[in-house]
PDB file of C-alpha atoms in Angstrom:
ATOM      1  CA  GLY A1284      33.982 -46.982 154.288  1.00 61.00           C
ATOM      2  CA  PRO A1285      35.576 -50.393 154.904  1.00 74.00           C
ATOM      3  CA  ALA A1286      33.243 -50.374 158.584  1.00 79.00           C
ATOM      4  CA  MET A1287      30.428 -50.012 157.214  1.00 86.00           C
ATOM      5  CA  ALA A1288      31.085 -52.665 153.810  1.00 85.00           C
ATOM      6  CA  ARG A1289      32.236 -55.117 156.785  1.00 81.00           C
ATOM      7  CA  TYR A1290      28.950 -54.795 158.342  1.00 85.00           C
ATOM      8  CA  TYR A1291      26.683 -55.042 155.866  1.00 89.00           C
ATOM      9  CA  ALA A1292      28.977 -58.257 154.419  1.00 86.00           C
ATOM     10  CA  SER A1293      28.231 -59.701 157.977  1.00 85.00           C
ATOM     11  CA  LYS A1294      24.616 -59.768 157.906  1.00 89.00           C
ATOM     12  CA  LEU A1295      24.896 -62.069 154.642  1.00 90.00           C
ATOM     13  CA  TRP A1296      25.841 -64.587 157.234  1.00 86.00           C
ATOM     14  CA  GLY A1297      23.716 -67.518 156.574  1.00 91.00           C
ATOM     15  CA  GLY A1298      24.924 -70.040 160.010  1.00 88.00           C
ATOM     16  CA  GLU A1299      27.834 -71.409 157.789  1.00 90.00           C
ATOM     17  CA  THR A1300      30.093 -72.802 159.663  1.00 89.00           C
ATOM     18  CA  PHE A1301      32.946 -70.617 158.917  1.00 87.00           C
ATOM     19  CA  PHE A1302      33.028 -66.844 158.109  1.00 85.00           C
ATOM     20  CA  VAL A1303      36.008 -65.260 156.658  1.00 84.00           C
ATOM     21  CA  GLN A1304      36.259 -61.067 155.562  1.00 82.00           C
ATOM     22  CA  VAL A1305      39.568 -59.802 153.744  1.00 80.00           C
ATOM     23  CA  ASP A1306      41.138 -57.214 152.320  1.00 75.00           C
ATOM     24  CA  ALA A1307      40.309 -56.919 148.168  1.00 74.00           C
ATOM     25  CA  HIS A1308      43.940 -56.565 147.507  1.00 74.00           C
ATOM     26  CA  LEU A1309      44.984 -60.157 149.436  1.00 78.00           C
ATOM     27  CA  LYS A1310      46.284 -62.900 147.282  1.00 80.00           C
ATOM     28  CA  PHE A1311      45.455 -66.231 148.688  1.00 83.00           C
ATOM     29  CA  ALA A1312      47.869 -69.375 148.641  1.00 82.00           C
ATOM     30  CA  GLN A1313      47.383 -72.753 147.948  1.00 85.00           C
ATOM     31  CA  ASP A1314      44.411 -74.754 150.006  1.00 89.00           C
ATOM     32  CA  TRP A1315      44.463 -71.635 152.443  1.00 86.00           C
ATOM     33  CA  ASP A1316      41.246 -72.269 152.763  1.00 90.00           C
ATOM     34  CA  ALA A1317      42.147 -75.785 154.804  1.00 92.00           C
ATOM     35  CA  LYS A1318      45.409 -74.347 156.436  1.00 86.00           C
ATOM     36  CA  TYR A1319      42.736 -71.187 157.877  1.00 86.00           C
ATOM     37  CA  ILE A1320      40.250 -74.112 158.760  1.00 92.00           C
ATOM     38  CA  ALA A1321      43.194 -76.150 161.285  1.00 90.00           C
ATOM     39  CA  GLU A1322      44.318 -72.991 162.400  1.00 85.00           C
ATOM     40  CA  VAL A1323      41.164 -72.272 164.072  1.00 89.00           C
ATOM     41  CA  LYS A1324      40.283 -75.472 164.878  1.00 92.00           C
ATOM     42  CA  ALA A1325      43.497 -75.446 166.843  1.00 90.00           C
ATOM     43  CA  ALA A1326      42.575 -72.521 168.553  1.00 87.00           C
ATOM     44  CA  LYS A1327      42.046 -72.783 172.725  1.00 86.00           C
ATOM     45  CA  SER A1328      38.713 -71.245 172.490  1.00 86.00           C
ATOM     46  CA  TYR A1329      37.336 -73.026 169.284  1.00 89.00           C
ATOM     47  CA  PRO A1330      34.473 -73.187 167.847  1.00 88.00           C
ATOM     48  CA  LYS A1331      34.264 -69.258 169.618  1.00 84.00           C
ATOM     49  CA  ALA A1332      37.234 -68.351 168.232  1.00 83.00           C
ATOM     50  CA  VAL A1333      38.715 -65.776 165.755  1.00 82.00           C
ATOM     51  CA  LEU A1334      41.509 -65.155 163.697  1.00 81.00           C
ATOM     52  CA  SER A1335      42.625 -61.977 163.149  1.00 76.00           C
ATOM     53  CA  SER A1336      46.157 -60.775 161.257  1.00 73.00           C
ATOM     54  CA  TYR A1337      47.865 -58.792 159.850  1.00 69.00           C
ATOM     55  CA  PRO A1338      48.008 -59.498 155.622  1.00 71.00           C
ATOM     56  CA  PRO A1339      51.588 -59.441 154.346  1.00 69.00           C
ATOM     57  CA  GLY A1340      52.390 -57.427 151.410  1.00 68.00           C
ATOM     58  CA  PHE A1341      52.458 -59.031 147.382  1.00 72.00           C
ATOM     59  CA  GLU A1342      56.765 -59.357 148.065  1.00 73.00           C
ATOM     60  CA  GLY A1343      57.943 -62.976 148.218  1.00 70.00           C
ATOM     61  CA  PHE A1344      54.451 -64.023 147.750  1.00 72.00           C
ATOM     62  CA  THR A1345      54.593 -68.190 146.406  1.00 73.00           C
ATOM     63  CA  GLU A1346      51.907 -70.359 146.068  1.00 75.00           C
ATOM     64  CA  ASP A1347      52.883 -71.545 149.360  1.00 72.00           C
ATOM     65  CA  GLY A1348      51.229 -68.527 150.582  1.00 70.00           C
ATOM     66  CA  THR A1349      53.468 -65.618 152.648  1.00 68.00           C
ATOM     67  CA  PRO A1350      53.995 -65.363 156.436  1.00 65.00           C
ATOM     68  CA  GLY A1351      51.425 -62.791 158.215  1.00 65.00           C
ATOM     69  CA  ALA A1352      51.991 -60.593 161.088  1.00 65.00           C
ATOM     70  CA  ARG A1353      50.844 -62.003 164.144  1.00 64.00           C
ATOM     71  CA  LEU A1354      49.063 -59.599 166.866  1.00 64.00           C
ATOM     72  CA  CYS A1355      51.112 -60.077 169.977  1.00 63.00           C
ATOM     73  CA  TRP A1356      49.859 -57.695 172.350  1.00 63.00           C
ATOM     74  CA  CYS A1357      48.260 -54.067 173.161  1.00 68.00           C
ATOM     75  CA  GLU A1358      48.820 -50.968 175.003  1.00 73.00           C
ATOM     76  CA  PHE A1359      47.642 -47.654 174.931  1.00 78.00           C
ATOM     77  CA  SER A1360      49.434 -45.142 172.671  1.00 79.00           C
ATOM     78  CA  GLN A1361      51.556 -42.744 174.315  1.00 79.00           C
ATOM     79  CA  SER A1362      51.419 -40.643 171.793  1.00 79.00           C
ATOM     80  CA  ASP A1363      49.990 -36.870 171.810  1.00 80.00           C
ATOM     81  CA  VAL A1364      48.183 -37.201 168.913  1.00 80.00           C
ATOM     82  CA  GLU A1365      46.943 -40.794 169.365  1.00 76.00           C
ATOM     83  CA  ASP A1366      46.028 -40.339 173.202  1.00 74.00           C
ATOM     84  CA  HIS A1367      44.302 -42.862 174.787  1.00 73.00           C
ATOM     85  CA  ILE A1368      44.125 -44.958 171.471  1.00 80.00           C
ATOM     86  CA  ILE A1369      44.750 -49.074 171.871  1.00 74.00           C
ATOM     87  CA  ARG A1370      47.708 -49.387 169.773  1.00 72.00           C
ATOM     88  CA  ILE A1371      47.903 -53.730 168.451  1.00 68.00           C
ATOM     89  CA  ASN A1372      51.606 -54.158 167.756  1.00 66.00           C
ATOM     90  CA  THR A1373      52.657 -56.820 166.335  1.00 64.00           C
ATOM     91  CA  GLY A1374      55.781 -59.538 166.867  1.00 61.00           C
ATOM     92  CA  ALA A1375      57.582 -61.974 164.457  1.00 58.00           C
ATOM     93  CA  ARG A1376      55.904 -63.343 161.016  1.00 59.00           C
ATOM     94  CA  TYR A1377      53.930 -66.143 161.538  1.00 59.00           C
ATOM     95  CA  ARG A1378      56.761 -68.998 160.875  1.00 61.00           C
ATOM     96  CA  GLY A1379      54.237 -71.855 161.556  1.00 61.00           C
ATOM     97  CA  ASP A1380      56.072 -73.489 164.479  1.00 67.00           C
ATOM     98  CA  VAL A1381      53.289 -72.416 167.165  1.00 68.00           C
ATOM     99  CA  ASP A1382      50.638 -75.195 168.554  1.00 72.00           C
ATOM    100  CA  ARG A1383      48.186 -72.965 168.205  1.00 71.00           C
ATOM    101  CA  PRO A1384      46.990 -69.442 167.557  1.00 68.00           C
ATOM    102  CA  LYS A1385      47.979 -66.557 170.301  1.00 66.00           C
ATOM    103  CA  GLN A1386      44.806 -65.605 172.279  1.00 68.00           C
ATOM    104  CA  VAL A1387      44.551 -61.569 172.242  1.00 64.00           C
ATOM    105  CA  ALA A1388      42.172 -59.185 173.246  1.00 62.00           C
ATOM    106  CA  PHE A1389      41.673 -57.443 170.633  1.00 59.00           C
ATOM    107  CA  ILE A1390      41.525 -58.401 166.553  1.00 61.00           C
ATOM    108  CA  ALA A1391      42.868 -56.703 163.498  1.00 58.00           C
ATOM    109  CA  ALA A1392      40.616 -53.956 160.981  1.00 56.00           C
TER     110      ALA A1392
END
């Protein structure tokens, strides 16, 4: 599954400054790499920051990119089916109007 594949991909890290893992069905905006580098450098915990988000769908995609969902807060599920599972909730779409990425205790997978 994807978890094992991501693990094997992480073993290819050779000391590079930045390491990126994305879904295969993701479209990239123009200059996406420079935008990500600027965002990770703005993180309060840089250089030990991890950027994680739920990518947007293809609807409304432009070469400038499409705002993804920001991870905002986590809670334990109250559902009987998902008893004691941590739910990562999203807030408003990212609009580029914040000084730095929001820090949360978990990452998207």
